[in-house]
mmCIF file of C-alpha atoms in Angstrom:
data_model
loop_
_atom_site.group_PDB
_atom_site.id
_atom_site.type_symbol
_atom_site.label_atom_id
_atom_site.label_comp_id
_atom_site.label_asym_id
_atom_site.label_seq_id
_atom_site.Cartn_x
_atom_site.Cartn_y
_atom_site.Cartn_z
ATOM 1 C CA MET A 1 -24.387 -5.769 -15.754
ATOM 2 C CA ASN A 2 -23.308 -9.283 -16.099
ATOM 3 C CA SER A 3 -19.794 -8.739 -17.264
ATOM 4 C CA ILE A 4 -17.763 -5.590 -16.756
ATOM 5 C CA ASN A 5 -15.086 -4.751 -19.222
ATOM 6 C CA TYR A 6 -12.584 -2.765 -17.254
ATOM 7 C CA ASN A 7 -10.487 -2.009 -20.224
ATOM 8 C CA ASP A 8 -13.083 0.561 -21.327
ATOM 9 C CA PHE A 9 -12.597 3.023 -18.415
ATOM 10 C CA PRO A 10 -10.630 6.207 -18.528
ATOM 11 C CA ARG A 11 -7.298 6.493 -16.683
ATOM 12 C CA ALA A 12 -7.262 8.413 -13.496
ATOM 13 C CA GLY A 13 -5.794 11.930 -13.342
ATOM 14 C CA PHE A 14 -3.327 13.360 -10.983
ATOM 15 C CA ARG A 15 -5.732 15.061 -8.509
ATOM 16 C CA ARG A 16 -7.942 12.100 -8.016
ATOM 17 C CA ARG A 17 -4.821 9.882 -7.483
ATOM 18 C CA MET A 18 -3.400 12.246 -4.844
ATOM 19 C CA ALA A 19 -6.813 12.433 -3.008
ATOM 20 C CA CYS A 20 -6.769 8.615 -2.910
ATOM 21 C CA TRP A 21 -3.149 8.749 -1.773
ATOM 22 C CA MET A 22 -4.108 10.748 1.290
ATOM 23 C CA TYR A 23 -6.744 8.182 2.229
ATOM 24 C CA ASP A 24 -4.294 5.329 1.721
ATOM 25 C CA PHE A 25 -1.567 7.108 3.587
ATOM 26 C CA LEU A 26 -3.667 7.438 6.654
ATOM 27 C CA THR A 27 -4.636 3.811 6.393
ATOM 28 C CA ALA A 28 -1.114 2.773 5.906
ATOM 29 C CA VAL A 29 -0.066 4.747 9.055
ATOM 30 C CA ALA A 30 -2.744 2.910 10.930
ATOM 31 C CA VAL A 31 -1.558 -0.513 9.641
ATOM 32 C CA TYR A 32 2.020 0.589 10.623
ATOM 33 C CA MET A 33 1.001 1.458 14.137
ATOM 34 C CA VAL A 34 -0.928 -1.787 14.727
ATOM 35 C CA ALA A 35 1.962 -3.795 13.350
ATOM 36 C CA GLY A 36 4.224 -1.865 15.610
ATOM 37 C CA ALA A 37 2.125 -2.525 18.787
ATOM 38 C CA ILE A 38 2.142 -6.227 17.805
ATOM 39 C CA SER A 39 5.915 -6.255 17.097
ATOM 40 C CA PHE A 40 6.679 -4.616 20.290
ATOM 41 C CA ALA A 41 4.433 -6.909 22.238
ATOM 42 C CA LEU A 42 6.230 -9.877 20.616
ATOM 43 C CA PHE A 43 9.529 -8.204 21.344
ATOM 44 C CA SER A 44 8.504 -7.863 25.032
ATOM 45 C CA LEU A 45 7.360 -11.469 25.263
ATOM 46 C CA PHE A 46 10.719 -12.655 23.919
ATOM 47 C CA ALA A 47 12.509 -10.373 26.444
ATOM 48 C CA ASN A 48 10.319 -11.899 29.278
ATOM 49 C CA TYR A 49 11.428 -15.401 28.248
ATOM 50 C CA GLY A 50 15.080 -14.351 28.075
ATOM 51 C CA PHE A 51 15.664 -14.430 24.389
ATOM 52 C CA VAL A 52 16.617 -10.656 24.448
ATOM 53 C CA ASP A 53 19.748 -9.614 26.249
ATOM 54 C CA PHE A 54 19.340 -6.202 27.971
ATOM 55 C CA GLY A 55 23.089 -5.648 28.254
ATOM 56 C CA GLU A 56 23.720 -2.278 29.736
ATOM 57 C CA TYR A 57 20.152 -0.973 29.191
ATOM 58 C CA GLU A 58 17.493 -0.794 31.723
ATOM 59 C CA HIS A 59 14.468 -0.434 29.439
ATOM 60 C CA LEU A 60 13.397 -2.619 26.530
ATOM 61 C CA ILE A 61 12.846 0.231 24.138
ATOM 62 C CA ASP A 62 16.550 1.305 24.647
ATOM 63 C CA VAL A 63 17.589 -2.274 23.786
ATOM 64 C CA GLN A 64 15.516 -2.236 20.620
ATOM 65 C CA GLN A 65 16.568 1.330 19.494
ATOM 66 C CA ASN A 66 20.319 0.622 20.142
ATOM 67 C CA SER A 67 20.485 -2.615 18.301
ATOM 68 C CA LEU A 68 20.707 -2.785 14.549
ATOM 69 C CA LEU A 69 19.299 -6.363 14.634
ATOM 70 C CA TYR A 70 16.324 -5.711 16.882
ATOM 71 C CA SER A 71 15.463 -2.476 15.098
ATOM 72 C CA SER A 72 15.743 -4.051 11.658
ATOM 73 C CA LEU A 73 13.400 -6.892 12.762
ATOM 74 C CA VAL A 74 10.804 -4.539 14.396
ATOM 75 C CA TYR A 75 10.805 -2.053 11.577
ATOM 76 C CA GLY A 76 10.982 -4.738 8.783
ATOM 77 C CA TRP A 77 7.902 -6.337 10.418
ATOM 78 C CA ASN A 78 6.082 -3.085 10.375
ATOM 79 C CA PHE A 79 6.909 -2.275 6.729
ATOM 80 C CA PHE A 80 6.094 -5.778 5.738
ATOM 81 C CA TRP A 81 2.484 -5.389 6.891
ATOM 82 C CA VAL A 82 2.061 -2.063 5.101
ATOM 83 C CA ALA A 83 3.303 -3.601 1.919
ATOM 84 C CA PHE A 84 1.200 -6.652 2.412
ATOM 85 C CA PHE A 85 -1.845 -4.365 2.877
ATOM 86 C CA PHE A 86 -1.321 -2.797 -0.489
ATOM 87 C CA VAL A 87 -0.330 -5.841 -2.460
ATOM 88 C CA TRP A 88 -3.233 -7.881 -0.974
ATOM 89 C CA PHE A 89 -5.851 -5.314 -1.873
ATOM 90 C CA TRP A 90 -4.483 -4.710 -5.378
ATOM 91 C CA ALA A 91 -4.273 -8.363 -6.244
ATOM 92 C CA ARG A 92 -7.635 -9.202 -4.659
ATOM 93 C CA SER A 93 -9.846 -6.516 -6.016
ATOM 94 C CA GLY A 94 -7.676 -3.868 -7.678
ATOM 95 C CA GLN A 95 -8.643 -1.422 -4.996
ATOM 96 C CA THR A 96 -7.426 -0.311 -1.568
ATOM 97 C CA ILE A 97 -9.807 1.469 0.846
ATOM 98 C CA GLY A 98 -8.822 4.920 -0.611
ATOM 99 C CA MET A 99 -9.241 3.640 -4.141
ATOM 100 C CA LYS A 100 -12.848 2.419 -3.332
ATOM 101 C CA ALA A 101 -13.638 5.857 -1.870
ATOM 102 C CA TRP A 102 -12.322 7.655 -4.991
ATOM 103 C CA ARG A 103 -13.584 4.949 -7.451
ATOM 104 C CA LEU A 104 -10.076 4.032 -8.667
ATOM 105 C CA ARG A 105 -8.875 0.590 -9.664
ATOM 106 C CA VAL A 106 -5.353 -0.597 -10.490
ATOM 107 C CA GLN A 107 -5.193 -3.184 -13.206
ATOM 108 C CA ASN A 108 -3.154 -4.638 -16.049
ATOM 109 C CA GLN A 109 -3.485 -2.623 -19.268
ATOM 110 C CA ASP A 110 -5.769 -5.405 -20.586
ATOM 111 C CA GLY A 111 -8.170 -4.666 -17.722
ATOM 112 C CA SER A 112 -7.378 -7.846 -15.589
ATOM 113 C CA LEU A 113 -6.429 -7.763 -11.929
ATOM 114 C CA ILE A 114 -2.669 -7.446 -11.269
ATOM 115 C CA SER A 115 -0.839 -10.335 -9.659
ATOM 116 C CA LYS A 116 0.876 -10.297 -6.292
ATOM 117 C CA THR A 117 4.285 -10.148 -8.067
ATOM 118 C CA THR A 118 3.196 -7.145 -10.049
ATOM 119 C CA GLY A 119 1.923 -5.595 -6.784
ATOM 120 C CA ILE A 120 5.273 -5.936 -5.165
ATOM 121 C CA LYS A 121 6.979 -4.531 -8.250
ATOM 122 C CA ARG A 122 4.780 -1.438 -7.862
ATOM 123 C CA LEU A 123 5.714 -0.748 -4.348
ATOM 124 C CA LEU A 124 9.237 0.695 -5.028
ATOM 125 C CA PRO A 125 8.590 3.047 -7.889
ATOM 126 C CA THR A 126 5.503 4.319 -6.166
ATOM 127 C CA LEU A 127 7.962 6.188 -4.004
ATOM 128 C CA MET A 128 5.345 6.965 -1.183
ATOM 129 C CA GLY A 129 3.103 8.555 -3.866
ATOM 130 C CA LEU A 130 5.735 10.622 -5.640
ATOM 131 C CA GLY A 131 5.569 8.278 -8.722
ATOM 132 C CA ASN A 132 2.151 9.904 -9.441
ATOM 133 C CA LEU A 133 3.891 13.103 -10.244
ATOM 134 C CA ALA A 134 4.633 11.635 -13.700
ATOM 135 C CA VAL A 135 0.849 11.888 -14.504
ATOM 136 C CA ILE A 136 1.245 15.637 -14.473
ATOM 137 C CA PHE A 137 3.815 15.478 -17.373
ATOM 138 C CA ASP A 138 2.019 12.697 -19.285
ATOM 139 C CA ARG A 139 -1.538 14.219 -19.705
ATOM 140 C CA LYS A 140 -2.162 12.142 -22.774
ATOM 141 C CA ASN A 141 -1.598 8.590 -21.360
ATOM 142 C CA LYS A 142 -1.991 9.542 -17.576
ATOM 143 C CA LEU A 143 0.616 6.845 -16.513
ATOM 144 C CA SER A 144 2.542 7.113 -13.323
ATOM 145 C CA LEU A 145 6.090 5.858 -12.839
ATOM 146 C CA GLN A 146 4.800 2.737 -11.138
ATOM 147 C CA ASP A 147 2.387 2.199 -14.033
ATOM 148 C CA ARG A 148 5.067 2.447 -16.588
ATOM 149 C CA VAL A 149 7.446 0.112 -14.738
ATOM 150 C CA THR A 150 4.833 -2.540 -14.260
ATOM 151 C CA GLN A 151 2.692 -2.024 -17.439
ATOM 152 C CA THR A 152 -0.309 -1.321 -15.387
ATOM 153 C CA GLU A 153 -2.740 1.484 -15.194
ATOM 154 C CA VAL A 154 -5.173 3.175 -12.671
ATOM 155 C CA VAL A 155 -8.676 3.749 -14.076
ATOM 156 C CA LEU A 156 -11.581 5.725 -12.904
ATOM 157 C CA LEU A 157 -14.690 3.644 -12.364
ATOM 158 C CA PRO A 158 -18.120 5.063 -13.145
ATOM 159 C CA ILE A 159 -20.504 5.485 -10.230
ATOM 160 C CA GLU A 160 -22.780 2.733 -11.617
ATOM 161 C CA VAL A 161 -19.883 0.186 -11.741
ATOM 162 C CA SER A 162 -18.594 1.235 -8.239
ATOM 163 C CA ARG A 163 -22.103 0.710 -6.765
ATOM 164 C CA ALA A 164 -22.688 -2.562 -8.511
ATOM 165 C CA LYS A 165 -19.406 -3.906 -7.078
ATOM 166 C CA ASN A 166 -20.442 -2.980 -3.526
ATOM 167 C CA ILE A 167 -23.727 -4.909 -3.729
#
């Protein structure tokens, strides 16, 4: 297989998308936790150097949880890395870890890889996976909410193609 035409593959159905979602949800939780550990380590470092005012609080976690600014920075950092995880994998290969396991690929409707901008646009209508519910009602086209908004599709790769890509 010298050249693979990704435009020839069928679109993925709801059950396979949701199975993939479970894998990717667990991976996203792990990314969030690692980002959280790093963000709190950085927050602690800034506190040790005097950049964080403890005010009336004794513990650093209380400072962070009771400050809109600090909480926004910490949680924003964490969510940024989860978003980066999805966008980077989608734009790089069209597949996250869960998508590889379930042989799915996100792509433009012409079969080409999506851009980072398109990946960012896919994040909000994905609605933590709920955008895939649209596939249940669109059995003919099998397009989710995020597919429709960004003119993309999620296709099911044949085993042979999936194996060939891993070599």
